[in-house]
Amino acid sequence: SLSMLELAGALVRTMAVLKAVGVARHFLYQAWAHPSGSRVYLDSSATFIDRNGIPLPTLAAHAAAVYFLEDADGRGIEESQAGDARVVTARFLRAGKAIDVAWSRVPVKLKDAKNLRWTDREAFDLMGNPIVLTPETRLTQAPIYLRTRPN
């Protein structure tokens, strides 16, 4: 079973990859059945909202992905090796500005991710919060957004 952070990261990685390669729309379905049918209202959106009606981190991660990528044009996927890690970057262009979504399943320091352009970009975490990157910052399974700085 995935933790909420792992699930949120998987959701954003899926959205970024599909959009970067040109998929216009994709849908997330949760398939299950309960013999009585009485729990549909509780479980039908369990990926985004818990059984008490409280939004989960996956909902914030989804909202951030939509915010950054909704009107962006996919420019493909780039993969590069960084020691034992493989850095994946989904590339986008929106209103003439580059937006990259980057992650690595094996944690790697940004200074070791040689093909990743990050020093001249604004950076945001999985939930869309601004972050400050340093050469020691680790790239993980939780994607980050790298955006061309505004003029």
PDB file of N, CA and C in Angstrom, residues 40-118:
ATOM      1  N   VAL A  40     -20.772   3.156  -1.491  1.00  0.00           N
ATOM      2  CA  VAL A  40     -20.344   3.894  -2.676  1.00  0.00           C
ATOM      3  C   VAL A  40     -20.018   5.340  -2.329  1.00  0.00           C
ATOM      4  N   TYR A  41     -20.880   5.992  -1.589  1.00  0.00           N
ATOM      5  CA  TYR A  41     -20.674   7.399  -1.263  1.00  0.00           C
ATOM      6  C   TYR A  41     -19.426   7.611  -0.412  1.00  0.00           C
ATOM      7  N   LEU A  42     -18.991   6.586   0.322  1.00  0.00           N
ATOM      8  CA  LEU A  42     -17.791   6.710   1.140  1.00  0.00           C
ATOM      9  C   LEU A  42     -16.514   6.465   0.350  1.00  0.00           C
ATOM     10  N   ASP A  43     -16.533   5.533  -0.564  1.00  0.00           N
ATOM     11  CA  ASP A  43     -15.315   5.102  -1.225  1.00  0.00           C
ATOM     12  C   ASP A  43     -15.098   5.652  -2.626  1.00  0.00           C
ATOM     13  N   SER A  44     -16.083   6.246  -3.222  1.00  0.00           N
ATOM     14  CA  SER A  44     -15.971   6.591  -4.638  1.00  0.00           C
ATOM     15  C   SER A  44     -14.892   7.627  -4.931  1.00  0.00           C
ATOM     16  N   SER A  45     -14.523   8.457  -3.987  1.00  0.00           N
ATOM     17  CA  SER A  45     -13.464   9.440  -4.221  1.00  0.00           C
ATOM     18  C   SER A  45     -12.366   9.340  -3.163  1.00  0.00           C
ATOM     19  N   ALA A  46     -12.124   8.138  -2.663  1.00  0.00           N
ATOM     20  CA  ALA A  46     -11.189   7.947  -1.561  1.00  0.00           C
ATOM     21  C   ALA A  46      -9.751   8.325  -1.899  1.00  0.00           C
ATOM     22  N   THR A  47      -9.421   8.442  -3.178  1.00  0.00           N
ATOM     23  CA  THR A  47      -8.070   8.855  -3.552  1.00  0.00           C
ATOM     24  C   THR A  47      -7.848  10.332  -3.236  1.00  0.00           C
ATOM     25  N   PHE A  48      -8.896  11.148  -3.275  1.00  0.00           N
ATOM     26  CA  PHE A  48      -8.776  12.588  -3.071  1.00  0.00           C
ATOM     27  C   PHE A  48      -9.347  13.101  -1.761  1.00  0.00           C
ATOM     28  N   ILE A  49     -10.370  12.425  -1.237  1.00  0.00           N
ATOM     29  CA  ILE A  49     -11.059  12.908  -0.040  1.00  0.00           C
ATOM     30  C   ILE A  49     -11.276  11.722   0.892  1.00  0.00           C
ATOM     31  N   ASP A  50     -10.931  11.899   2.169  1.00  0.00           N
ATOM     32  CA  ASP A  50     -11.087  10.760   3.076  1.00  0.00           C
ATOM     33  C   ASP A  50     -12.556  10.565   3.456  1.00  0.00           C
ATOM     34  N   ARG A  51     -12.830   9.540   4.216  1.00  0.00           N
ATOM     35  CA  ARG A  51     -14.210   9.167   4.542  1.00  0.00           C
ATOM     36  C   ARG A  51     -14.926  10.174   5.430  1.00  0.00           C
ATOM     37  N   ASN A  52     -14.151  11.097   6.010  1.00  0.00           N
ATOM     38  CA  ASN A  52     -14.759  12.145   6.834  1.00  0.00           C
ATOM     39  C   ASN A  52     -14.943  13.435   6.052  1.00  0.00           C
ATOM     40  N   GLY A  53     -14.636  13.402   4.752  1.00  0.00           N
ATOM     41  CA  GLY A  53     -14.792  14.594   3.916  1.00  0.00           C
ATOM     42  C   GLY A  53     -13.599  15.520   3.915  1.00  0.00           C
ATOM     43  N   ILE A  54     -12.489  15.075   4.483  1.00  0.00           N
ATOM     44  CA  ILE A  54     -11.291  15.913   4.557  1.00  0.00           C
ATOM     45  C   ILE A  54     -10.437  15.688   3.311  1.00  0.00           C
ATOM     46  N   PRO A  55     -10.052  16.765   2.601  1.00  0.00           N
ATOM     47  CA  PRO A  55      -9.208  16.611   1.421  1.00  0.00           C
ATOM     48  C   PRO A  55      -7.862  15.978   1.779  1.00  0.00           C
ATOM     49  N   LEU A  56      -7.392  15.100   0.917  1.00  0.00           N
ATOM     50  CA  LEU A  56      -6.110  14.421   1.102  1.00  0.00           C
ATOM     51  C   LEU A  56      -5.017  15.128   0.313  1.00  0.00           C
ATOM     52  N   PRO A  57      -3.752  14.847   0.611  1.00  0.00           N
ATOM     53  CA  PRO A  57      -2.646  15.470  -0.135  1.00  0.00           C
ATOM     54  C   PRO A  57      -2.730  15.252  -1.638  1.00  0.00           C
ATOM     55  N   THR A  58      -3.320  14.153  -2.076  1.00  0.00           N
ATOM     56  CA  THR A  58      -3.436  13.912  -3.509  1.00  0.00           C
ATOM     57  C   THR A  58      -4.269  14.995  -4.192  1.00  0.00           C
ATOM     58  N   LEU A  59      -5.250  15.543  -3.499  1.00  0.00           N
ATOM     59  CA  LEU A  59      -6.077  16.590  -4.085  1.00  0.00           C
ATOM     60  C   LEU A  59      -5.255  17.861  -4.291  1.00  0.00           C
ATOM     61  N   ALA A  60      -4.438  18.222  -3.320  1.00  0.00           N
ATOM     62  CA  ALA A  60      -3.572  19.398  -3.463  1.00  0.00           C
ATOM     63  C   ALA A  60      -2.535  19.177  -4.564  1.00  0.00           C
ATOM     64  N   ALA A  61      -1.976  17.987  -4.647  1.00  0.00           N
ATOM     65  CA  ALA A  61      -0.987  17.690  -5.685  1.00  0.00           C
ATOM     66  C   ALA A  61      -1.629  17.758  -7.068  1.00  0.00           C
ATOM     67  N   HIS A  62      -2.842  17.242  -7.191  1.00  0.00           N
ATOM     68  CA  HIS A  62      -3.567  17.304  -8.459  1.00  0.00           C
ATOM     69  C   HIS A  62      -3.846  18.760  -8.840  1.00  0.00           C
ATOM     70  N   ALA A  63      -4.290  19.557  -7.880  1.00  0.00           N
ATOM     71  CA  ALA A  63      -4.575  20.970  -8.142  1.00  0.00           C
ATOM     72  C   ALA A  63      -3.314  21.704  -8.590  1.00  0.00           C
ATOM     73  N   ALA A  64      -2.173  21.413  -7.975  1.00  0.00           N
ATOM     74  CA  ALA A  64      -0.906  22.044  -8.369  1.00  0.00           C
ATOM     75  C   ALA A  64      -0.536  21.644  -9.793  1.00  0.00           C
ATOM     76  N   ALA A  65      -0.695  20.371 -10.122  1.00  0.00           N
ATOM     77  CA  ALA A  65      -0.375  19.910 -11.482  1.00  0.00           C
ATOM     78  C   ALA A  65      -1.252  20.616 -12.504  1.00  0.00           C
ATOM     79  N   VAL A  66      -2.524  20.759 -12.205  1.00  0.00           N
ATOM     80  CA  VAL A  66      -3.427  21.467 -13.116  1.00  0.00           C
ATOM     81  C   VAL A  66      -2.992  22.923 -13.244  1.00  0.00           C
ATOM     82  N   TYR A  67      -2.664  23.556 -12.137  1.00  0.00           N
ATOM     83  CA  TYR A  67      -2.228  24.954 -12.152  1.00  0.00           C
ATOM     84  C   TYR A  67      -1.012  25.149 -13.065  1.00  0.00           C
ATOM     85  N   PHE A  68      -0.019  24.296 -12.930  1.00  0.00           N
ATOM     86  CA  PHE A  68       1.213  24.458 -13.700  1.00  0.00           C
ATOM     87  C   PHE A  68       1.096  23.974 -15.144  1.00  0.00           C
ATOM     88  N   LEU A  69       0.284  22.966 -15.398  1.00  0.00           N
ATOM     89  CA  LEU A  69       0.344  22.293 -16.693  1.00  0.00           C
ATOM     90  C   LEU A  69      -0.892  22.419 -17.576  1.00  0.00           C
ATOM     91  N   GLU A  70      -1.989  22.943 -17.061  1.00  0.00           N
ATOM     92  CA  GLU A  70      -3.242  22.896 -17.816  1.00  0.00           C
ATOM     93  C   GLU A  70      -3.137  23.466 -19.232  1.00  0.00           C
ATOM     94  N   ASP A  71      -2.557  24.618 -19.406  1.00  0.00           N
ATOM     95  CA  ASP A  71      -2.463  25.232 -20.731  1.00  0.00           C
ATOM     96  C   ASP A  71      -1.093  25.052 -21.366  1.00  0.00           C
ATOM     97  N   ALA A  72      -0.295  24.175 -20.822  1.00  0.00           N
ATOM     98  CA  ALA A  72       1.058  23.961 -21.334  1.00  0.00           C
ATOM     99  C   ALA A  72       1.061  22.959 -22.482  1.00  0.00           C
ATOM    100  N   ASP A  73       1.996  23.132 -23.393  1.00  0.00           N
ATOM    101  CA  ASP A  73       2.199  22.187 -24.495  1.00  0.00           C
ATOM    102  C   ASP A  73       3.299  21.216 -24.110  1.00  0.00           C
ATOM    103  N   GLY A  74       3.028  19.926 -24.249  1.00  0.00           N
ATOM    104  CA  GLY A  74       4.024  18.910 -23.944  1.00  0.00           C
ATOM    105  C   GLY A  74       5.178  18.946 -24.925  1.00  0.00           C
ATOM    106  N   ARG A  75       6.392  18.835 -24.404  1.00  0.00           N
ATOM    107  CA  ARG A  75       7.609  18.844 -25.221  1.00  0.00           C
ATOM    108  C   ARG A  75       8.422  17.567 -25.053  1.00  0.00           C
ATOM    109  N   GLY A  76       7.779  16.531 -24.518  1.00  0.00           N
ATOM    110  CA  GLY A  76       8.445  15.242 -24.419  1.00  0.00           C
ATOM    111  C   GLY A  76       9.060  14.965 -23.060  1.00  0.00           C
ATOM    112  N   ILE A  77       9.685  13.804 -23.007  1.00  0.00           N
ATOM    113  CA  ILE A  77      10.307  13.306 -21.773  1.00  0.00           C
ATOM    114  C   ILE A  77      11.798  13.150 -22.019  1.00  0.00           C
ATOM    115  N   GLU A  78      12.582  13.504 -21.021  1.00  0.00           N
ATOM    116  CA  GLU A  78      14.028  13.279 -21.077  1.00  0.00           C
ATOM    117  C   GLU A  78      14.433  12.464 -19.861  1.00  0.00           C
ATOM    118  N   GLU A  79      15.264  11.457 -20.081  1.00  0.00           N
ATOM    119  CA  GLU A  79      15.801  10.670 -18.972  1.00  0.00           C
ATOM    120  C   GLU A  79      17.308  10.748 -19.033  1.00  0.00           C
ATOM    121  N   SER A  80      17.932  10.878 -17.870  1.00  0.00           N
ATOM    122  CA  SER A  80      19.389  10.918 -17.810  1.00  0.00           C
ATOM    123  C   SER A  80      19.878  10.206 -16.559  1.00  0.00           C
ATOM    124  N   GLN A  81      21.040   9.631 -16.650  1.00  0.00           N
ATOM    125  CA  GLN A  81      21.644   8.931 -15.514  1.00  0.00           C
ATOM    126  C   GLN A  81      22.390   9.915 -14.635  1.00  0.00           C
ATOM    127  N   ALA A  82      22.329   9.693 -13.341  1.00  0.00           N
ATOM    128  CA  ALA A  82      23.070  10.466 -12.347  1.00  0.00           C
ATOM    129  C   ALA A  82      23.529   9.460 -11.297  1.00  0.00           C
ATOM    130  N   GLY A  83      24.662   8.833 -11.539  1.00  0.00           N
ATOM    131  CA  GLY A  83      25.116   7.749 -10.665  1.00  0.00           C
ATOM    132  C   GLY A  83      24.175   6.577 -10.802  1.00  0.00           C
ATOM    133  N   ASP A  84      23.628   6.105  -9.671  1.00  0.00           N
ATOM    134  CA  ASP A  84      22.668   4.997  -9.686  1.00  0.00           C
ATOM    135  C   ASP A  84      21.246   5.459  -9.999  1.00  0.00           C
ATOM    136  N   ALA A  85      21.051   6.752 -10.056  1.00  0.00           N
ATOM    137  CA  ALA A  85      19.715   7.309 -10.258  1.00  0.00           C
ATOM    138  C   ALA A  85      19.447   7.594 -11.735  1.00  0.00           C
ATOM    139  N   ARG A  86      18.171   7.563 -12.060  1.00  0.00           N
ATOM    140  CA  ARG A  86      17.722   7.981 -13.392  1.00  0.00           C
ATOM    141  C   ARG A  86      16.774   9.151 -13.183  1.00  0.00           C
ATOM    142  N   VAL A  87      17.188  10.323 -13.646  1.00  0.00           N
ATOM    143  CA  VAL A  87      16.382  11.530 -13.517  1.00  0.00           C
ATOM    144  C   VAL A  87      15.440  11.604 -14.710  1.00  0.00           C
ATOM    145  N   VAL A  88      14.156  11.779 -14.415  1.00  0.00           N
ATOM    146  CA  VAL A  88      13.139  11.904 -15.461  1.00  0.00           C
ATOM    147  C   VAL A  88      12.644  13.346 -15.441  1.00  0.00           C
ATOM    148  N   THR A  89      12.589  13.947 -16.625  1.00  0.00           N
ATOM    149  CA  THR A  89      12.092  15.310 -16.758  1.00  0.00           C
ATOM    150  C   THR A  89      11.020  15.343 -17.837  1.00  0.00           C
ATOM    151  N   ALA A  90       9.828  15.755 -17.447  1.00  0.00           N
ATOM    152  CA  ALA A  90       8.747  15.990 -18.407  1.00  0.00           C
ATOM    153  C   ALA A  90       8.799  17.468 -18.745  1.00  0.00           C
ATOM    154  N   ARG A  91       8.921  17.767 -20.033  1.00  0.00           N
ATOM    155  CA  ARG A  91       9.129  19.150 -20.467  1.00  0.00           C
ATOM    156  C   ARG A  91       7.856  19.737 -21.078  1.00  0.00           C
ATOM    157  N   PHE A  92       7.644  21.035 -20.758  1.00  0.00           N
ATOM    158  CA  PHE A  92       6.469  21.748 -21.234  1.00  0.00           C
ATOM    159  C   PHE A  92       6.834  23.172 -21.619  1.00  0.00           C
ATOM    160  N   LEU A  93       5.968  23.766 -22.419  1.00  0.00           N
ATOM    161  CA  LEU A  93       6.091  25.169 -22.786  1.00  0.00           C
ATOM    162  C   LEU A  93       4.713  25.795 -22.631  1.00  0.00           C
ATOM    163  N   ARG A  94       4.658  26.909 -21.878  1.00  0.00           N
ATOM    164  CA  ARG A  94       3.385  27.622 -21.690  1.00  0.00           C
ATOM    165  C   ARG A  94       3.655  29.113 -21.799  1.00  0.00           C
ATOM    166  N   ALA A  95       2.980  29.754 -22.737  1.00  0.00           N
ATOM    167  CA  ALA A  95       3.134  31.198 -22.958  1.00  0.00           C
ATOM    168  C   ALA A  95       4.608  31.565 -23.144  1.00  0.00           C
ATOM    169  N   GLY A  96       5.326  30.743 -23.877  1.00  0.00           N
ATOM    170  CA  GLY A  96       6.726  31.015 -24.175  1.00  0.00           C
ATOM    171  C   GLY A  96       7.696  30.726 -23.046  1.00  0.00           C
ATOM    172  N   LYS A  97       7.215  30.203 -21.940  1.00  0.00           N
ATOM    173  CA  LYS A  97       8.069  29.902 -20.783  1.00  0.00           C
ATOM    174  C   LYS A  97       8.174  28.396 -20.590  1.00  0.00           C
ATOM    175  N   ALA A  98       9.371  27.934 -20.297  1.00  0.00           N
ATOM    176  CA  ALA A  98       9.598  26.507 -20.053  1.00  0.00           C
ATOM    177  C   ALA A  98       9.129  26.127 -18.657  1.00  0.00           C
ATOM    178  N   ILE A  99       8.499  24.973 -18.562  1.00  0.00           N
ATOM    179  CA  ILE A  99       8.136  24.365 -17.279  1.00  0.00           C
ATOM    180  C   ILE A  99       8.585  22.911 -17.356  1.00  0.00           C
ATOM    181  N   ASP A 100       9.401  22.502 -16.410  1.00  0.00           N
ATOM    182  CA  ASP A 100       9.827  21.108 -16.335  1.00  0.00           C
ATOM    183  C   ASP A 100       9.303  20.499 -15.050  1.00  0.00           C
ATOM    184  N   VAL A 101       8.922  19.235 -15.124  1.00  0.00           N
ATOM    185  CA  VAL A 101       8.536  18.464 -13.946  1.00  0.00           C
ATOM    186  C   VAL A 101       9.590  17.377 -13.832  1.00  0.00           C
ATOM    187  N   ALA A 102      10.299  17.351 -12.709  1.00  0.00           N
ATOM    188  CA  ALA A 102      11.446  16.440 -12.582  1.00  0.00           C
ATOM    189  C   ALA A 102      11.346  15.598 -11.317  1.00  0.00           C
ATOM    190  N   TRP A 103      11.867  14.352 -11.417  1.00  0.00           N
ATOM    191  CA  TRP A 103      11.882  13.434 -10.281  1.00  0.00           C
ATOM    192  C   TRP A 103      12.904  12.346 -10.521  1.00  0.00           C
ATOM    193  N   SER A 104      13.170  11.578  -9.476  1.00  0.00           N
ATOM    194  CA  SER A 104      14.049  10.416  -9.557  1.00  0.00           C
ATOM    195  C   SER A 104      13.572   9.397  -8.530  1.00  0.00           C
ATOM    196  N   ARG A 105      13.452   8.151  -8.940  1.00  0.00           N
ATOM    197  CA  ARG A 105      13.019   7.105  -7.993  1.00  0.00           C
ATOM    198  C   ARG A 105      14.095   6.830  -6.948  1.00  0.00           C
ATOM    199  N   VAL A 106      15.351   6.968  -7.335  1.00  0.00           N
ATOM    200  CA  VAL A 106      16.473   6.862  -6.396  1.00  0.00           C
ATOM    201  C   VAL A 106      16.892   8.289  -6.076  1.00  0.00           C
ATOM    202  N   PRO A 107      16.866   8.695  -4.800  1.00  0.00           N
ATOM    203  CA  PRO A 107      17.227  10.080  -4.472  1.00  0.00           C
ATOM    204  C   PRO A 107      18.611  10.451  -5.005  1.00  0.00           C
ATOM    205  N   VAL A 108      18.690  11.653  -5.554  1.00  0.00           N
ATOM    206  CA  VAL A 108      19.949  12.152  -6.120  1.00  0.00           C
ATOM    207  C   VAL A 108      20.044  13.649  -5.841  1.00  0.00           C
ATOM    208  N   LYS A 109      21.244  14.108  -5.512  1.00  0.00           N
ATOM    209  CA  LYS A 109      21.452  15.532  -5.282  1.00  0.00           C
ATOM    210  C   LYS A 109      21.404  16.272  -6.614  1.00  0.00           C
ATOM    211  N   LEU A 110      20.868  17.482  -6.583  1.00  0.00           N
ATOM    212  CA  LEU A 110      20.749  18.261  -7.816  1.00  0.00           C
ATOM    213  C   LEU A 110      22.111  18.480  -8.473  1.00  0.00           C
ATOM    214  N   LYS A 111      23.158  18.643  -7.685  1.00  0.00           N
ATOM    215  CA  LYS A 111      24.480  18.864  -8.281  1.00  0.00           C
ATOM    216  C   LYS A 111      24.944  17.665  -9.105  1.00  0.00           C
ATOM    217  N   ASP A 112      24.381  16.491  -8.855  1.00  0.00           N
ATOM    218  CA  ASP A 112      24.748  15.288  -9.608  1.00  0.00           C
ATOM    219  C   ASP A 112      23.833  15.038 -10.805  1.00  0.00           C
ATOM    220  N   ALA A 113      22.750  15.778 -10.887  1.00  0.00           N
ATOM    221  CA  ALA A 113      21.814  15.635 -12.010  1.00  0.00           C
ATOM    222  C   ALA A 113      22.264  16.600 -13.107  1.00  0.00           C
ATOM    223  N   LYS A 114      23.304  16.222 -13.815  1.00  0.00           N
ATOM    224  CA  LYS A 114      24.000  17.103 -14.764  1.00  0.00           C
ATOM    225  C   LYS A 114      23.112  17.645 -15.876  1.00  0.00           C
ATOM    226  N   ASN A 115      22.146  16.875 -16.364  1.00  0.00           N
ATOM    227  CA  ASN A 115      21.320  17.322 -17.484  1.00  0.00           C
ATOM    228  C   ASN A 115      20.077  18.089 -17.062  1.00  0.00           C
ATOM    229  N   LEU A 116      19.897  18.294 -15.768  1.00  0.00           N
ATOM    230  CA  LEU A 116      18.710  18.996 -15.280  1.00  0.00           C
ATOM    231  C   LEU A 116      19.028  20.484 -15.099  1.00  0.00           C
ATOM    232  N   ARG A 117      18.281  21.312 -15.790  1.00  0.00           N
ATOM    233  CA  ARG A 117      18.468  22.766 -15.688  1.00  0.00           C
ATOM    234  C   ARG A 117      17.631  23.272 -14.516  1.00  0.00           C
ATOM    235  N   TRP A 118      18.288  23.710 -13.439  1.00  0.00           N
ATOM    236  CA  TRP A 118      17.547  24.149 -12.259  1.00  0.00           C
ATOM    237  C   TRP A 118      18.061  25.448 -11.646  1.00  0.00           C
TER     238      TRP A 118
END
